[in-house]
Coordinates of C-alpha atoms and ligand atoms in Angstrom, one line a residue:
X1 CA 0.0 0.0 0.0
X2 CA 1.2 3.4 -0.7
X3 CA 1.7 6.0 1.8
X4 CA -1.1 7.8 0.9
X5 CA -3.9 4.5 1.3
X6 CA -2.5 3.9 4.8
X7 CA -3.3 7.3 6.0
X8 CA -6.8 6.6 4.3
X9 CA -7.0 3.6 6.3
X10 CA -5.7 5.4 9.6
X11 CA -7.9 7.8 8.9
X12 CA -11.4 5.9 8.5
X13 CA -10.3 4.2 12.3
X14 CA -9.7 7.4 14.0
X15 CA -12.4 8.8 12.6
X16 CA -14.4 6.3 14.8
X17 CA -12.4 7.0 17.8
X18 CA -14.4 7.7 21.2
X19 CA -11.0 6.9 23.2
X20 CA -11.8 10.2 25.3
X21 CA -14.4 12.4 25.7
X22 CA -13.5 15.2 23.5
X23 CA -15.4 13.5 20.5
X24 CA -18.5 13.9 22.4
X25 CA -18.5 17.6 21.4
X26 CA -16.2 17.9 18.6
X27 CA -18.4 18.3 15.1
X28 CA -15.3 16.7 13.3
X29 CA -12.4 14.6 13.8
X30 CA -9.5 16.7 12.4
X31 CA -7.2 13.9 11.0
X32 CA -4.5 16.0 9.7
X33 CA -3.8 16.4 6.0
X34 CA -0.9 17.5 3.2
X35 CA 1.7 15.5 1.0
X36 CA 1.7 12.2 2.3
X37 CA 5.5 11.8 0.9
X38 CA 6.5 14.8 2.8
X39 CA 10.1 14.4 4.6
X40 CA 8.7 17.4 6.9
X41 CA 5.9 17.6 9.4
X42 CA 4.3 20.2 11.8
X43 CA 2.3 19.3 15.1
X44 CA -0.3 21.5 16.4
X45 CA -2.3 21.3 19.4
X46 CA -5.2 20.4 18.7
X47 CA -8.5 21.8 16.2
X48 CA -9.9 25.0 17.3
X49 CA -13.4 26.5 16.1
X50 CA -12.8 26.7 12.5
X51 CA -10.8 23.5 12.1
X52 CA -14.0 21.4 14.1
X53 CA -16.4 23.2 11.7
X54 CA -14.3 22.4 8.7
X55 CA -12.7 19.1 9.4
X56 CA -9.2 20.5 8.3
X57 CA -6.2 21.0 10.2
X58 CA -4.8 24.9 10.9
X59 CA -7.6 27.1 8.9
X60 CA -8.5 29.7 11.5
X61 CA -6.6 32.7 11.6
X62 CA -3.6 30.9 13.3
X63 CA -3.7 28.6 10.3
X64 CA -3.5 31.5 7.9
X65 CA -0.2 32.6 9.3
X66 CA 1.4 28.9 9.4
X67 CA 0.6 29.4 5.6
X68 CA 2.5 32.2 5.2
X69 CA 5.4 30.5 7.7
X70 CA 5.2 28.2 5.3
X71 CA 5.1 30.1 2.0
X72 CA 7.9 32.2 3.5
X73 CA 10.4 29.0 3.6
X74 CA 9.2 28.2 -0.2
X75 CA 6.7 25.5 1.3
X76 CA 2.8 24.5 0.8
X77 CA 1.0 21.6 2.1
X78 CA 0.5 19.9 -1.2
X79 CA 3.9 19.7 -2.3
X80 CA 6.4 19.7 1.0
X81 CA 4.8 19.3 4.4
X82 CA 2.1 17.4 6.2
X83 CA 0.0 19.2 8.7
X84 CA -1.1 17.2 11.9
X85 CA -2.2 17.9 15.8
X86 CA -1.4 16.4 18.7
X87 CA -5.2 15.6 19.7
X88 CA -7.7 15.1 16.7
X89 CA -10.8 16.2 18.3
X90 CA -11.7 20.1 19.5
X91 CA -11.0 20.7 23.3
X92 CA -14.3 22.3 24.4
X93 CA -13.6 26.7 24.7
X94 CA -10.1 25.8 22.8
X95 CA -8.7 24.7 26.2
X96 CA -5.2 22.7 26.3
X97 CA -5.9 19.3 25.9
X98 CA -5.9 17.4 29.6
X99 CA -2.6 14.8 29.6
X100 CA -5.1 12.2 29.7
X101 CA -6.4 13.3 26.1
X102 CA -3.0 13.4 24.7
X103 CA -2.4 10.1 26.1
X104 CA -5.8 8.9 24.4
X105 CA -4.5 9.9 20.9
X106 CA -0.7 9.4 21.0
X107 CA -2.0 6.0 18.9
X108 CA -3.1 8.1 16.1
X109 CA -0.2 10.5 16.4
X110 CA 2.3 7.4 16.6
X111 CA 0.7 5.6 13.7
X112 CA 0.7 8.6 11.8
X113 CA 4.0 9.2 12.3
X114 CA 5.0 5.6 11.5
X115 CA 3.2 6.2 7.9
X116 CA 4.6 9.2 7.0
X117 CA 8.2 8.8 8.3
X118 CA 9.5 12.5 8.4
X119 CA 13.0 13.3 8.7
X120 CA 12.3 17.0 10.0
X121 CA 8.9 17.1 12.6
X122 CA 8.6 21.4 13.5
X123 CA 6.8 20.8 17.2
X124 CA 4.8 24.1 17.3
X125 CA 3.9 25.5 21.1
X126 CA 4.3 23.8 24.4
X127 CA 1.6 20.8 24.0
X128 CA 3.3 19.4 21.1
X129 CA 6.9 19.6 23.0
X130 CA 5.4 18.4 26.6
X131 CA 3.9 15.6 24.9
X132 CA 6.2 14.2 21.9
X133 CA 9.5 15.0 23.8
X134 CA 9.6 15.8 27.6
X135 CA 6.7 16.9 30.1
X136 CA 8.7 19.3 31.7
X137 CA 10.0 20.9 28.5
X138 CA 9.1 25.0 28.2
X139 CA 8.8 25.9 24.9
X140 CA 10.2 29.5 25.7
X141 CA 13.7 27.7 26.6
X142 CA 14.1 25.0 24.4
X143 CA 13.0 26.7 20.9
X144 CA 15.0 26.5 18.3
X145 CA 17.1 24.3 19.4
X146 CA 17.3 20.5 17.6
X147 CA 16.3 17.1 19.4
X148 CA 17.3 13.8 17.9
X149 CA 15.1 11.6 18.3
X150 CA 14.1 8.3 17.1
X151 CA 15.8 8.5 14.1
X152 CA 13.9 12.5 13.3
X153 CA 15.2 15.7 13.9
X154 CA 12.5 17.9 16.3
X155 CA 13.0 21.1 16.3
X156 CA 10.8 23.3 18.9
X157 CA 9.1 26.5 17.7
X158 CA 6.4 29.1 19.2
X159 CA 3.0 28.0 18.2
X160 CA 1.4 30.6 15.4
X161 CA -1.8 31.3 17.9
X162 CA 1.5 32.6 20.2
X163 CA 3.0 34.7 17.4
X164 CA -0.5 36.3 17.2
X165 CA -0.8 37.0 20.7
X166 CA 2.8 38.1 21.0
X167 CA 4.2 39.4 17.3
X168 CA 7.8 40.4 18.7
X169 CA 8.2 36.5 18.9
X170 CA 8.0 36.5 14.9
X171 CA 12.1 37.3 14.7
X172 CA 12.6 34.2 16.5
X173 CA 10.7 31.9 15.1
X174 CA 11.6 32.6 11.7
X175 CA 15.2 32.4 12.6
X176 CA 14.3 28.8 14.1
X177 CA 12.6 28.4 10.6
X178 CA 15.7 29.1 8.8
X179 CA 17.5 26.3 10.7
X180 CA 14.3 24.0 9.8
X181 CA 15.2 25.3 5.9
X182 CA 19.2 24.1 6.3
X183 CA 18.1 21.2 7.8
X184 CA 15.6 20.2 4.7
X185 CA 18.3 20.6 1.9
X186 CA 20.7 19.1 3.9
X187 CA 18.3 16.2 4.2
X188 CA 15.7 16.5 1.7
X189 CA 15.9 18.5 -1.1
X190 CA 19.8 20.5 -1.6
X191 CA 18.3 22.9 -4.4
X192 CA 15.2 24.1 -2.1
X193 CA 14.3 27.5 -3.1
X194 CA 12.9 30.3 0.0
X195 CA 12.0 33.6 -1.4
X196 CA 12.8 35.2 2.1
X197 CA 16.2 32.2 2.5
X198 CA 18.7 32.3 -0.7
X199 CA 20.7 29.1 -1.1
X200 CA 24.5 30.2 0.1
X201 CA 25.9 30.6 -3.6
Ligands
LIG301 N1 -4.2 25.3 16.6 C1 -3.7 24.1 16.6 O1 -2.9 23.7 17.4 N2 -4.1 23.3 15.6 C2 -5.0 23.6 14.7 O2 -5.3 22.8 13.8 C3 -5.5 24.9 14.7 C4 -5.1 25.8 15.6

C-alpha cells in the first residue's frame, strides 16, 4: 500500500475514535492532512473552532499565518509538508488538551507518524513539546534548538496562535525556521528555493 492508502486507512479508524471524551463535542475529527510523501511535518495542538467546523487542520486565523510561515520557507502543504495535531478532536472553549487526552491519541499521532516517516517534525507551542518530547519541557527555553530523536530531527518552535498574541516573537521563530530550511536541503531537497532564505551561492 502506498503511503497515501495507509493514511486513508488510519484515517477511517480514528475517525471512529471515542478513546476520550472530546469526541463527544467535537463536530469533526480533524485527521491532519498535506503530502503524504512529505520528509517534513508540523504538530499542532489540537483543532480550534474553525478546524472542528471544517474538518481541516490549521484554517482559522492561526492557520492562515502557518501558511504564510510556510510560503515564507518556499513550502505549501501539497507539495512539502504534512499538517497534523497532537489531539484530533476540539477541546471544548479551545482549552489545552488534559494529559489524559493526549495520552488517548498518542496512537493516532504514533501511527501517523510511522506512515509518513518524516525526517524533519517542526513541534509548534508547548503541547506538542510536553507531549512528543519531555513533560517538563518549556517551549520558551528549548525553541530553536534541535532534538534527535528516534531516528527525526525535532525542532521546537512558538505555536502561530502565540506569534499572534505576541508578534515580537516573529524574529525568532523565523530564525528557528531558517534552521528548519538548512536542515531540509541538507536532508531533503539540496536545491530548495525560499523567497525570504537564498541558497548560500
Ligand atoms: N491550533 C492548533 O494547534 N491546531 C490547529 O489545527 C489549529 C489551531
Amino acid at each position: 500500500m502506498t503511503r497515501e492508502e495507509l493514511l486513508i486507512e488510519l484515517e477511517s479508524s480514528v475517525k471512529s475514535c471515542h478513546r476520550c471524551g472530546l469526541r463527544d463535542s467535537a463536530a469533526h475529527v480533524v485527521f491532519g492532512e498535506g503530502f503524504s510523501e512529505a520528509r517534513l511535518v508540523f504538530i499542532g495542538e489540537g483543532p480550534g473552532a474553525e478546524e472542528d467546523r471544517l474538518g481541516r487542520p490549521f484554517v482559522g486565523a492561526a492557520g492562515q499565518l502557518l501558511d504564510r510561515m510556510l510560503a515564507a520557507m518556499g513550502m505549501d502543504r501539497e507539495h512539502h509538508a504534512y499538517i497534523l495535531n497532537v489531539v484530533k478532536c476540539r477541546p471544548p472553549g479551545n482549552r489545552t488538551p488534559e494529559p489524559s487526552e493526549t495520552a488517548s491519541c498518542r496512537p493516532h499521532l504514533e501511527g501517523q507518524l510511522s506512515i509518513l516517516d518524516p525526517a524533519i517534525v517542526v513541534l509548534l507551542g508547548a503541547t506538542a513539546v510536553k507531549s512528543l518530547i519531555n513533560p517538563g519541557m518549556r517551549i520558551t527555553r528549548v525553541r530553536g534548538q534541535w532534538i534527535q530523536k528516534d531516528g527525526r530531527w525535532w525542532m521546537p518552535t512558538y505555536h502561530p496562535a502565540a506569534l499572534l498574541r505576541n508578534p515580537a516573537w516573529k524574529r525568532d521563530a523565523w530564525s528557528d525556521l531558517k534552521q528548519v530550511i538548512d536542515k531540509y536541503r541538507t536532508l531533503v531537497d539540496p536545491s530548495h528555493d525560499s523567497p525570504h532564505y537564498p541558497r548560500p551561492s
